[in-house]
Amino acid sequence: MKNKSFQDLEKELLKNNEDLTNKFLELETLLDLTNTINSQEDLKSLFFNILTISSSILNSSKGTILIRDQVSKIFNPISAFNMEDEKIKKQIFNTKKGFLNDLNQEKKVSIIEVDQHPNMSVFESEYAIAGPLMNKNKLVGVILLFNKESRSGYVNFDENDKKLLDGIAKQSSIAYQNILLLESLIKANQLNENIMSSITTGVIEVNLFGEIEFANKESLRILEMDTSDILGNHYHYIFEKNKNLIKIIERVELEKKSVFELDFELQSKKKKVMTNLSCSPVFNDKNDFSGIVVAIDDQSKINKIKSTFKKYVSKNIVDKLLDNEDSLNLGGKESDVTILFSDIRGFTSMSEKLEPTEIVEVLNRYFKEMIKVVFEFNGTLDKIVGDELMVLYGAPLENDNDCDDAVNTAIKMFESLEKFNAEVVKDGFKPIEIGIGINKGKVVSGNIGSDQQMNYTVIGDSVNLGSRLCSNAKPGELLISNFVKENLKKNYNFKKIPSIMVKGKAKPIEVWSYKHSN
Amino acid sequence: MSSLKNVEEKHDVIVVRTTGYFNNEAGDAVLGVCNEKMENGKSKFLIDMEDSTVVNSIGVSVLIEIIEQLQEIDGAMAFINLAPIVEKTFNIMGITKYCTVYASEDEAIEKLS
C-alpha cells in the first residue's frame, strides 16, 4: 500500500475536522430544537420554529409545514419559511394522490422526485424532502423542505439529511401531540368553568387535605364570599358557623358515601339560607378517594319565585313553570290566549258615597274573593285597574281548556259575588254588581315595559275586544265572542244576541250572552 | 426576496444590515457588497443581523470566504445584534475566532474605525 503524503494527510485531517464541526452543529441544532419545541405552547410558533431550525440544519432554501384538517382531511399549510404561501393555500393536498399518498404508505422521511409529482410544481423547487408528522400511526402533517443549498447552487438532499429530518419529524410529532392535548385540556377546563359558573347550584370542591379547591359563582353568592376568601382554606375554617355542615363533610370523609339534606339551614356571612344540600365523595380513575363535592341549592330563591308568582298565577301553574322552565314564554311571542275582563257596574257612583278607606276595604275584600276563583281555574292575573280585573288563560303556559276555564271562572265569580254581597251588606255596604267579557285570539305576549318597570302582559286587537265585551255586559251578564263559543268543550246556557260593531273591524262581531240568575 | 435591508458608511466602516434567512442568497448579497466596497478601498465591515434570526451553514461559509479575503488586505469584519442561536452557530463554525461580536453599533464603529 502506498504511503499517504503529508499533504494528503493534512487534507484528510482538514476534511475530518470539517465533518466533525458539521456533526457538532447538527447535534447542537437538534438539542436546540428539542428545547425550543418543548417550550412552545401554541401551534403556530411550534411549527415556525420547527421550520426555521430544520431549514437551517439541512441547509434548505425554504420550507413549509402542512397539517391535516380533521374534517376535510386536506393538508393545509400552517407555516411557511422563506416562501410565499398564498399559492400553496390554493392547492389541494391529500393522501389520495401525489407525494402525500407515498408518504402515507411509507410513513418515513423521503426524498421526493419533484418531477414525478405534478402537485409539487406549486413549490417552484428542484429538490424536496418530506418528513412525516405522525399521531397514533396516522399521517397528520408533513415537514417539507426544498432546494438544499451549496456554494455551487441547489443540490438534492442525501441520506444524512433523511436521518436528520427523521429525528426532527419524530420530535415534532410528539410536540404536536402534546400541544393538541394541552389545547383540548384547556378547552375542557374552559367548558367546565363555563358550566360551573352558569349552573344555579352552588358547587364546592374539597380536596384530600380538606382545603377548598374550587367554588363556583353560585356557591360564592350563597355564602356571600369571594374566591380569595374561600380557595385554599380548610373547610373547618370556612364553615366554622356551620357546625352541622362540618359534621356532614366529616361523615362523607369517613364513610365515603353521599349524604343528602333537604331544608338545610346554611349560615352565610350575614344571613341564614334555606338550602337543599348534597355532599358526595369523589374518586379518581384508580377509584381512590380524592375529595368531596358539596352541592348547595338555594331554596330561598325558589321560594321567593314561588311567592312572587303566586300573586299572579295559581299554585299549580307556578309548580309547572318551576318543573319545566322551557314552557315559560316571557319573551315577545304571538300566541293564542283567552282574555277575561270584569268590572264593577256603577262603581263610580258607589265610590262617591263611600269614604276612601271604605272603598279600599270593599275593593280588597272583593278582589280577594274574585282572585281566589281566578286561580281555581288556572287563570293568570294580568292586572287590576281601578275596579277592573284582567285575567289571561293559556299564558304564560299553554292550556287546551282555556275557554272553558275562563267561562267557569266567570260563572263562579257571579256565584262568589252573591256570597260576598251577603257579607258586605251585613257590614252596611251596598251589594256589588259586575259585568264580564271574554274573548279569544292572537295576542303578543311577553314582558312589556321599560327597564324601570316591566310586566308580563298581552297586547293586541283581541284584548281590546275582550274589554269591549266587558263594557257592553249588563250587571250579572257574561258576554263572549264567537271565537270563545267555538272553542268551548262543555255546554253552557249561552244565547246569541245582536252583533256589535268594534273599532278597526269591518264586520260586526257575533256575541253570546250568559245571564246569571240568583 | 431581498436579503439586504441597507448599506451605509460610518467613519470609514461599511455597515451592512441583513434581513430574513441568512442563507446562500443572503451570503452572496453580502459578498457582492463587500467585493464592491473592497474594490473602492474599504476594508472594515460591520454586519448587523438584527433582522436575520435564522442562518444556515452555507450562509456562514460565505461569511468565512469574505473574512478570508479581508485577512489578505488586513481588513476586519464584526457583527452586532446576533440572535443567541445565530451566535451559537457562529461559535461552532469558528467564525467568532476571526471576528468580534459587539454589544452595540457605536462600540463596534469606535473599535473598527
XYZ file of C-alpha atoms in Angstrom:
631
model
C 0.000 0.000 0.000
C 1.305 3.377 -0.983
C 2.069 5.704 1.933
C -0.028 8.886 2.064
C 1.848 12.070 1.504
C 1.988 14.753 4.159
C -0.272 16.964 2.028
C -2.840 14.174 1.638
C -2.851 13.600 5.394
C -3.276 17.319 6.030
C -6.234 17.441 3.563
C -7.779 14.400 5.204
C -7.414 15.913 8.650
C -8.971 19.183 7.487
C -11.859 17.271 5.900
C -12.388 15.248 9.103
C -12.294 18.430 11.116
C -14.943 19.981 8.844
C -17.129 16.878 9.113
C -16.795 16.916 12.898
C -17.746 20.594 13.006
C -20.807 19.883 10.873
C -21.809 16.948 13.085
C -21.336 19.107 16.169
C -23.508 21.806 14.589
C -26.174 19.235 13.749
C -26.161 17.863 17.279
C -26.342 21.311 18.829
C -29.153 22.311 16.484
C -31.078 19.154 17.328
C -30.662 19.967 21.020
C -31.887 23.490 20.339
C -34.845 22.044 18.503
C -35.704 19.819 21.481
C -35.539 22.755 23.853
C -37.469 25.042 21.534
C -40.323 22.753 20.578
C -40.882 21.540 24.102
C -41.306 25.077 25.352
C -43.902 26.087 22.728
C -47.490 26.442 23.801
C -49.169 27.252 20.529
C -49.126 25.512 17.201
C -48.107 28.466 15.034
C -44.921 29.199 16.960
C -44.161 25.496 17.279
C -44.310 24.918 13.534
C -42.473 28.096 12.651
C -39.627 27.147 14.985
C -39.506 23.609 13.588
C -39.315 25.018 10.070
C -36.596 27.554 10.745
C -34.440 25.156 12.700
C -34.822 22.312 10.211
C -34.194 24.624 7.249
C -31.105 25.899 8.998
C -29.740 22.456 9.868
C -30.468 20.900 6.464
C -29.359 23.987 4.533
C -32.663 24.065 2.683
C -33.576 27.309 0.977
C -37.195 27.259 2.085
C -39.843 25.088 3.660
C -43.424 24.653 4.719
C -45.444 22.516 7.088
C -48.785 21.086 6.001
C -51.236 19.933 8.656
C -54.228 17.704 8.031
C -57.612 19.294 8.661
C -59.557 16.906 10.887
C -62.806 17.425 8.992
C -61.830 17.779 5.323
C -58.677 15.603 5.599
C -56.961 18.181 3.381
C -53.403 19.116 4.299
C -53.192 22.901 4.658
C -50.042 24.995 5.090
C -49.786 26.100 8.716
C -46.371 27.666 8.394
C -44.038 28.723 5.603
C -40.404 29.745 5.772
C -38.683 31.921 3.180
C -41.538 31.397 0.722
C -44.951 32.878 -0.073
C -47.739 30.541 0.996
C -50.544 32.202 -0.992
C -50.132 29.835 -3.969
C -49.795 26.776 -1.734
C -53.038 27.633 0.023
C -54.907 27.280 -3.276
C -53.509 23.792 -4.000
C -55.345 20.789 -2.510
C -53.065 18.217 -0.879
C -54.399 14.934 0.450
C -53.305 11.358 0.828
C -55.346 10.157 -2.156
C -52.616 11.039 -4.612
C -49.230 12.633 -5.094
C -46.317 12.664 -2.682
C -48.622 12.548 0.364
C -50.033 9.235 -0.862
C -46.500 7.778 -0.926
C -45.666 9.311 2.444
C -48.866 7.959 3.975
C -47.938 4.463 2.872
C -44.258 4.541 3.727
C -44.588 6.647 6.881
C -40.918 7.617 6.795
C -38.789 10.519 5.591
C -38.425 10.527 1.829
C -36.607 12.495 -0.799
C -39.271 13.451 -3.295
C -38.800 13.167 -7.019
C -40.284 16.569 -7.758
C -40.718 15.889 -11.496
C -42.909 12.880 -10.813
C -45.474 14.731 -8.717
C -47.422 17.437 -10.587
C -48.812 18.968 -7.397
C -45.228 19.703 -6.285
C -44.865 22.325 -9.041
C -46.593 24.869 -6.803
C -43.466 24.925 -4.623
C -41.301 26.028 -7.568
C -38.383 23.923 -6.389
C -35.972 21.428 -7.901
C -35.454 19.294 -4.842
C -37.624 18.368 -1.895
C -37.544 16.242 1.216
C -40.591 15.324 3.309
C -40.711 14.364 6.969
C -43.994 12.817 8.174
C -45.713 14.084 11.336
C -47.451 11.100 12.864
C -50.083 10.650 15.555
C -51.035 7.099 16.561
C -49.510 5.780 13.336
C -51.599 8.170 11.223
C -50.152 10.834 8.978
C -51.310 14.166 10.424
C -48.825 16.511 8.803
C -45.648 16.882 6.829
C -42.495 18.958 7.067
C -41.450 19.887 3.534
C -38.014 21.359 2.863
C -36.837 22.471 -0.566
C -33.630 23.012 -2.515
C -30.619 22.104 -0.424
C -28.097 24.908 -0.766
C -24.443 24.590 -1.698
C -21.921 27.116 -2.905
C -22.334 25.726 -6.394
C -26.126 26.017 -6.405
C -29.002 23.810 -5.309
C -28.322 20.123 -4.773
C -30.527 17.202 -3.816
C -30.934 16.065 -0.221
C -28.972 12.989 0.839
C -29.143 10.083 3.306
C -27.680 12.197 6.100
C -30.454 14.755 5.587
C -33.025 11.961 5.790
C -31.609 10.874 9.155
C -31.641 14.429 10.449
C -35.180 15.135 9.268
C -36.328 11.810 10.696
C -35.159 12.939 14.159
C -36.778 16.340 13.726
C -40.073 14.879 12.461
C -40.294 12.390 15.335
C -39.681 15.070 17.963
C -42.082 17.425 16.210
C -44.808 14.767 16.130
C -44.578 14.366 19.899
C -44.584 18.126 20.450
C -47.608 18.467 18.131
C -49.496 15.763 20.039
C -48.637 17.446 23.333
C -49.916 20.812 22.167
C -53.135 19.258 20.830
C -53.606 17.510 24.166
C -52.914 20.723 26.049
C -55.364 22.624 23.858
C -58.112 20.039 24.369
C -57.411 20.107 28.108
C -57.697 23.895 28.160
C -60.956 23.703 26.157
C -62.357 21.061 28.513
C -61.391 23.199 31.513
C -62.996 26.279 29.984
C -66.156 24.326 29.236
C -66.179 23.009 32.784
C -65.689 26.530 34.177
C -68.491 27.865 31.954
C -70.860 25.127 33.049
C -69.958 25.573 36.689
C -70.401 29.325 36.593
C -73.747 29.144 34.797
C -75.476 26.475 36.852
C -77.824 27.563 39.607
C -76.468 25.039 42.093
C -73.600 26.099 44.316
C -70.681 23.676 43.913
C -67.709 23.482 46.280
C -64.870 21.011 45.868
C -62.846 19.988 48.904
C -59.546 18.191 48.330
C -57.970 15.339 50.299
C -56.427 17.784 52.745
C -59.765 19.397 53.499
C -58.847 22.536 51.565
C -61.378 24.140 49.267
C -60.051 23.747 45.760
C -62.980 25.075 43.724
C -66.083 27.131 44.368
C -68.433 28.200 41.595
C -70.165 31.565 41.298
C -73.430 30.397 42.848
C -71.722 28.924 45.924
C -69.875 32.217 46.461
C -73.179 34.078 46.168
C -74.923 31.816 48.669
C -72.047 32.007 51.167
C -71.532 35.751 50.468
C -67.812 35.170 49.976
C -65.152 35.930 47.361
C -62.876 33.410 45.683
C -59.971 34.836 47.688
C -61.867 34.213 50.967
C -62.546 30.602 50.236
C -59.952 28.976 47.949
C -57.104 27.175 49.680
C -58.740 27.430 53.097
C -59.781 24.430 55.166
C -63.497 23.711 55.286
C -63.394 23.818 59.095
C -62.413 27.483 58.810
C -64.834 28.385 56.006
C -67.803 26.629 57.604
C -66.987 27.481 61.218
C -70.511 28.909 61.639
C -71.965 25.761 60.083
C -71.091 23.012 62.530
C -73.714 20.715 61.000
C -72.165 21.019 57.556
C -68.725 20.242 59.005
C -70.225 17.101 60.582
C -71.741 16.083 57.225
C -68.410 16.541 55.402
C -66.609 14.557 58.098
C -69.193 11.807 57.763
C -68.661 11.626 53.998
C -64.864 11.585 54.526
C -65.277 8.668 56.879
C -67.991 6.626 55.201
C -67.221 7.591 51.573
C -70.948 7.735 50.858
C -73.140 10.590 49.645
C -75.325 12.481 52.101
C -78.432 14.470 51.107
C -80.093 17.013 53.342
C -83.381 18.723 52.497
C -84.215 22.114 54.045
C -80.714 22.512 55.433
C -80.183 25.856 57.114
C -76.865 27.303 55.975
C -75.338 30.285 57.730
C -73.756 32.640 55.195
C -71.722 35.709 56.191
C -74.779 37.772 57.093
C -77.888 35.635 56.929
C -79.368 32.166 57.138
C -80.181 30.496 53.843
C -82.578 27.595 53.438
C -80.935 25.033 51.145
C -81.104 21.516 49.807
C -77.645 20.100 50.221
C -75.767 17.111 48.902
C -72.285 16.064 49.890
C -70.595 13.375 47.803
C -67.202 11.657 47.823
C -65.059 11.987 44.676
C -62.953 9.090 43.426
C -60.139 9.262 40.902
C -59.623 6.938 37.920
C -57.985 4.370 40.213
C -61.053 4.508 42.453
C -59.085 6.157 45.269
C -60.921 8.717 47.387
C -59.724 12.130 46.217
C -62.037 14.664 47.845
C -65.590 15.818 48.378
C -68.064 17.833 46.363
C -70.676 19.864 48.216
C -73.686 20.915 46.115
C -75.982 23.587 47.519
C -79.400 24.528 46.119
C -80.650 27.809 47.460
C -84.289 27.142 48.331
C -84.934 30.720 49.426
C -84.519 31.753 45.780
C -87.091 29.197 44.627
C -89.426 30.111 47.486
C -89.131 33.771 46.554
C -90.010 32.980 42.929
C -92.921 30.873 44.111
C -94.319 33.526 46.445
C -93.885 36.283 43.835
C -95.548 34.246 41.092
C -98.340 33.090 43.307
C -99.628 36.634 43.478
C -100.334 36.394 39.766
C -100.936 32.764 38.918
C -102.324 29.675 40.583
C -100.059 27.366 42.601
C -100.260 24.567 40.072
C -99.063 26.899 37.276
C -96.102 28.018 39.444
C -95.167 24.405 40.102
C -95.480 23.528 36.403
C -93.317 26.520 35.473
C -90.653 25.592 38.000
C -90.718 21.984 36.842
C -90.440 22.904 33.189
C -88.887 26.301 32.586
C -88.874 25.694 28.813
C -92.657 26.020 28.786
C -92.374 29.557 30.136
C -92.743 32.171 27.459
C -91.725 35.544 28.805
C -90.216 36.937 25.617
C -92.330 38.679 22.972
C -94.245 35.973 21.150
C -97.515 35.764 19.267
C -99.786 33.275 20.940
C -103.417 32.272 21.187
C -104.871 33.237 24.567
C -108.248 33.802 26.201
C -108.762 37.103 27.991
C -111.346 37.773 30.678
C -112.329 41.284 31.767
C -114.664 42.017 34.648
C -115.629 45.281 36.244
C -117.990 46.616 38.813
C -121.147 48.220 37.496
C -121.855 51.604 38.974
C -118.525 51.747 40.766
C -118.147 55.498 40.242
C -121.486 56.336 41.886
C -120.762 53.785 44.623
C -117.377 55.279 45.401
C -118.821 58.777 45.636
C -120.945 57.655 48.571
C -118.098 55.966 50.489
C -115.037 57.191 52.341
C -111.729 56.410 50.549
C -110.765 53.939 53.289
C -114.110 52.208 52.885
C -113.620 51.985 49.107
C -110.231 50.334 49.614
C -111.673 47.926 52.189
C -114.565 46.834 49.960
C -112.361 46.542 46.885
C -109.743 44.488 48.715
C -112.366 42.076 50.028
C -113.955 41.875 46.565
C -110.693 41.230 44.716
C -109.591 38.654 47.298
C -112.698 36.556 46.573
C -112.514 37.036 42.803
C -108.805 36.250 42.506
C -109.365 33.082 44.526
C -111.783 31.996 41.772
C -109.348 33.070 39.027
C -106.621 30.827 40.421
C -109.056 27.956 40.938
C -109.464 27.836 37.137
C -105.767 28.343 36.227
C -106.088 31.993 35.284
C -103.125 34.360 35.268
C -103.897 37.688 36.866
C -102.696 40.225 34.330
C -103.694 43.443 36.039
C -106.145 45.253 38.280
C -107.032 48.745 37.124
C -109.392 50.509 39.483
C -112.353 48.150 39.739
C -111.427 46.228 36.592
C -109.820 42.807 36.566
C -107.935 41.434 33.541
C -107.187 37.697 33.522
C -105.367 35.520 30.971
C -105.861 31.860 30.152
C -103.306 29.982 28.065
C -100.449 32.319 29.033
C -97.700 32.053 30.089
C -98.489 28.323 29.920
C -100.480 26.972 27.003
C -103.747 25.364 28.043
C -106.188 23.389 25.869
C -109.059 24.198 28.220
C -108.548 27.931 28.366
C -112.024 28.940 27.079
C -113.855 26.593 29.474
C -111.603 27.751 32.315
C -112.413 31.396 31.556
C -116.173 30.769 31.327
C -116.122 28.658 34.511
C -114.231 31.478 36.241
C -116.894 33.972 35.197
C -119.787 31.753 36.364
C -118.035 31.054 39.689
C -117.284 34.772 40.078
C -121.016 35.517 39.865
C -121.685 32.809 42.470
C -118.945 34.021 44.804
C -120.177 37.549 44.413
C -123.571 36.525 45.819
C -121.900 35.241 48.990
C -119.626 38.281 49.094
C -122.593 40.623 48.777
C -124.414 38.841 51.610
C -121.387 39.551 53.828
C -120.819 43.194 52.868
C -124.489 44.074 53.141
C -124.312 42.892 56.754
C -121.457 45.376 57.231
C -123.566 48.205 55.910
C -122.253 48.404 52.345
C -124.334 48.226 49.186
C -124.115 44.993 47.140
C -121.715 44.948 44.180
C -122.739 44.020 40.633
C -120.313 43.018 37.909
C -120.260 42.502 34.137
C -117.790 40.157 32.431
C -116.458 39.900 28.857
C -114.326 37.078 27.415
C -112.548 36.917 24.063
C -110.033 34.559 22.491
C -107.493 35.349 19.809
C -103.943 36.066 18.757
C -102.042 38.429 21.011
C -98.438 39.407 21.526
C -97.431 38.182 24.958
C -94.275 38.864 26.911
C -92.569 41.181 29.331
C -93.599 44.615 28.228
C -92.413 47.886 29.713
C -89.142 49.686 30.393
C -86.070 48.870 32.477
C -87.695 50.639 35.415
C -90.965 48.781 35.235
C -91.744 45.656 33.286
C -94.839 43.457 33.426
C -95.849 40.256 31.787
C -98.928 41.127 29.724
C -100.605 40.736 26.356
C -101.460 43.295 23.713
C -103.495 43.264 20.507
C -106.968 43.624 18.989
C -108.221 40.521 20.778
C -107.506 42.209 24.109
C -109.447 45.305 23.065
C -112.439 43.203 22.001
C -112.424 41.416 25.376
C -112.514 44.788 27.121
C -115.275 45.989 24.794
C -117.407 42.914 25.561
C -116.965 43.598 29.259
C -118.124 47.203 28.809
C -121.241 46.014 26.949
C -122.155 43.385 29.555
C -125.028 44.333 31.841
C -124.842 43.625 35.608
C -124.751 39.847 36.130
C -124.089 39.246 32.424
C -121.193 37.465 30.728
C -120.583 38.270 27.069
C -118.344 36.061 24.960
C -117.245 36.332 21.353
C -117.892 33.656 18.741
C -114.180 32.664 18.957
C -114.730 31.657 22.582
C -118.051 29.942 21.881
C -116.488 27.785 19.152
C -113.744 26.604 21.483
C -115.922 25.624 24.447
C -115.854 21.910 25.164
C -118.870 21.901 27.501
C -122.363 23.284 27.013
C -123.335 26.401 28.878
C -126.510 28.364 28.753
C -125.391 30.968 26.182
C -127.815 32.837 23.966
C -126.916 34.716 20.828
C -127.551 38.447 20.980
C -127.286 41.099 18.248
C -123.774 41.510 16.871
C -121.729 44.520 17.893
C -119.506 46.792 15.831
C -115.931 47.151 17.012
C -113.484 49.855 16.040
C -110.999 48.556 13.454
C -113.232 45.628 12.385
C -115.198 45.876 9.125
C -117.740 43.220 10.056
C -119.885 43.152 13.212
C -118.754 40.682 15.883
C -121.056 37.818 16.853
C -121.722 37.848 20.587
C -123.133 35.291 23.009
C -124.665 36.119 26.390
C -124.932 34.224 29.671
C -127.078 35.705 32.402
C -126.509 34.723 35.962
C -129.689 34.087 37.848
C -129.879 34.354 41.597
C -36.683 38.377 -1.661
C -34.077 40.987 -0.809
C -31.627 39.894 1.856
C -30.163 43.346 2.431
C -32.026 45.945 4.428
C -29.490 48.717 3.768
C -25.822 49.527 3.435
C -24.275 52.675 4.876
C -20.859 54.055 5.717
C -19.998 55.308 9.195
C -16.483 56.572 9.980
C -14.948 54.512 7.199
C -16.818 51.413 8.356
C -19.341 49.839 5.979
C -22.441 48.831 7.924
C -24.436 46.104 6.183
C -27.862 45.335 7.589
C -29.328 41.999 6.550
C -32.860 40.762 6.704
C -34.543 37.344 6.642
C -32.972 33.921 6.265
C -29.165 34.236 6.139
C -28.512 31.533 3.578
C -26.546 31.225 0.352
C -28.540 34.036 -1.261
C -28.042 36.421 1.671
C -24.371 35.433 1.885
C -23.906 36.185 -1.815
C -25.628 39.547 -1.390
C -23.225 40.487 1.434
C -20.283 39.131 -0.581
C -21.323 41.344 -3.531
C -21.433 44.462 -1.335
C -18.089 43.639 0.325
C -16.370 42.964 -3.000
C -17.620 46.235 -4.426
C -16.551 48.215 -1.347
C -13.167 46.449 -1.161
C -12.505 47.478 -4.770
C -13.110 51.040 -3.573
C -10.561 50.602 -0.830
C -12.820 49.819 2.081
C -11.716 47.104 4.475
C -13.818 47.422 7.651
C -17.258 45.829 7.652
C -19.910 45.636 10.345
C -22.762 43.182 9.757
C -25.976 43.989 11.630
C -28.032 40.803 11.819
C -30.895 42.072 13.933
C -33.449 41.007 11.307
C -31.757 37.711 10.430
C -32.531 35.258 13.170
C -32.028 32.126 11.105
C -28.774 31.184 9.401
C -27.570 28.078 7.625
C -24.060 26.765 7.242
C -23.863 27.810 3.585
C -24.575 31.411 4.545
C -21.912 31.203 7.240
C -19.410 29.663 4.816
C -19.861 32.709 2.558
C -19.038 34.922 5.528
C -15.888 32.859 6.057
C -14.968 33.448 2.396
C -15.345 37.209 2.926
C -13.280 37.110 6.119
C -10.501 35.227 4.234
C -10.468 37.961 1.603
C -10.390 40.661 4.277
C -7.477 38.977 6.054
C -5.449 39.299 2.834
C -5.917 43.077 2.810
C -5.617 43.476 6.579
C -9.300 44.293 6.881
C -11.836 43.289 9.519
C -15.385 42.129 9.915
C -17.534 42.425 13.037
C -21.115 41.619 13.986
C -23.849 43.165 16.065
C -27.353 42.115 17.129
C -26.834 38.376 16.827
C -29.692 36.156 17.977
C -28.420 33.600 20.552
C -28.972 30.706 18.153
C -27.037 32.547 15.407
C -24.169 33.378 17.754
C -24.051 29.725 18.769
C -23.790 28.626 15.111
C -21.021 31.207 14.549
C -19.140 29.825 17.556
C -19.453 26.231 16.391
C -18.360 27.092 12.855
C -15.415 29.005 14.287
C -16.275 32.335 12.696
C -16.030 34.215 16.011
C -12.345 33.277 16.246
C -11.659 35.683 13.382
C -14.079 38.468 14.105
C -15.717 40.170 17.067
C -19.326 40.355 18.125
C -20.060 43.760 19.677
C -22.820 44.688 22.061
C -23.684 47.926 20.257
C -23.235 49.613 16.925
C -21.490 52.607 18.494
C -18.956 50.404 20.237
C -18.332 48.431 17.028
C -17.814 51.583 14.935
C -15.467 53.017 17.538
C -13.356 49.847 17.700
C -13.291 49.240 13.934
C -12.543 52.773 12.772
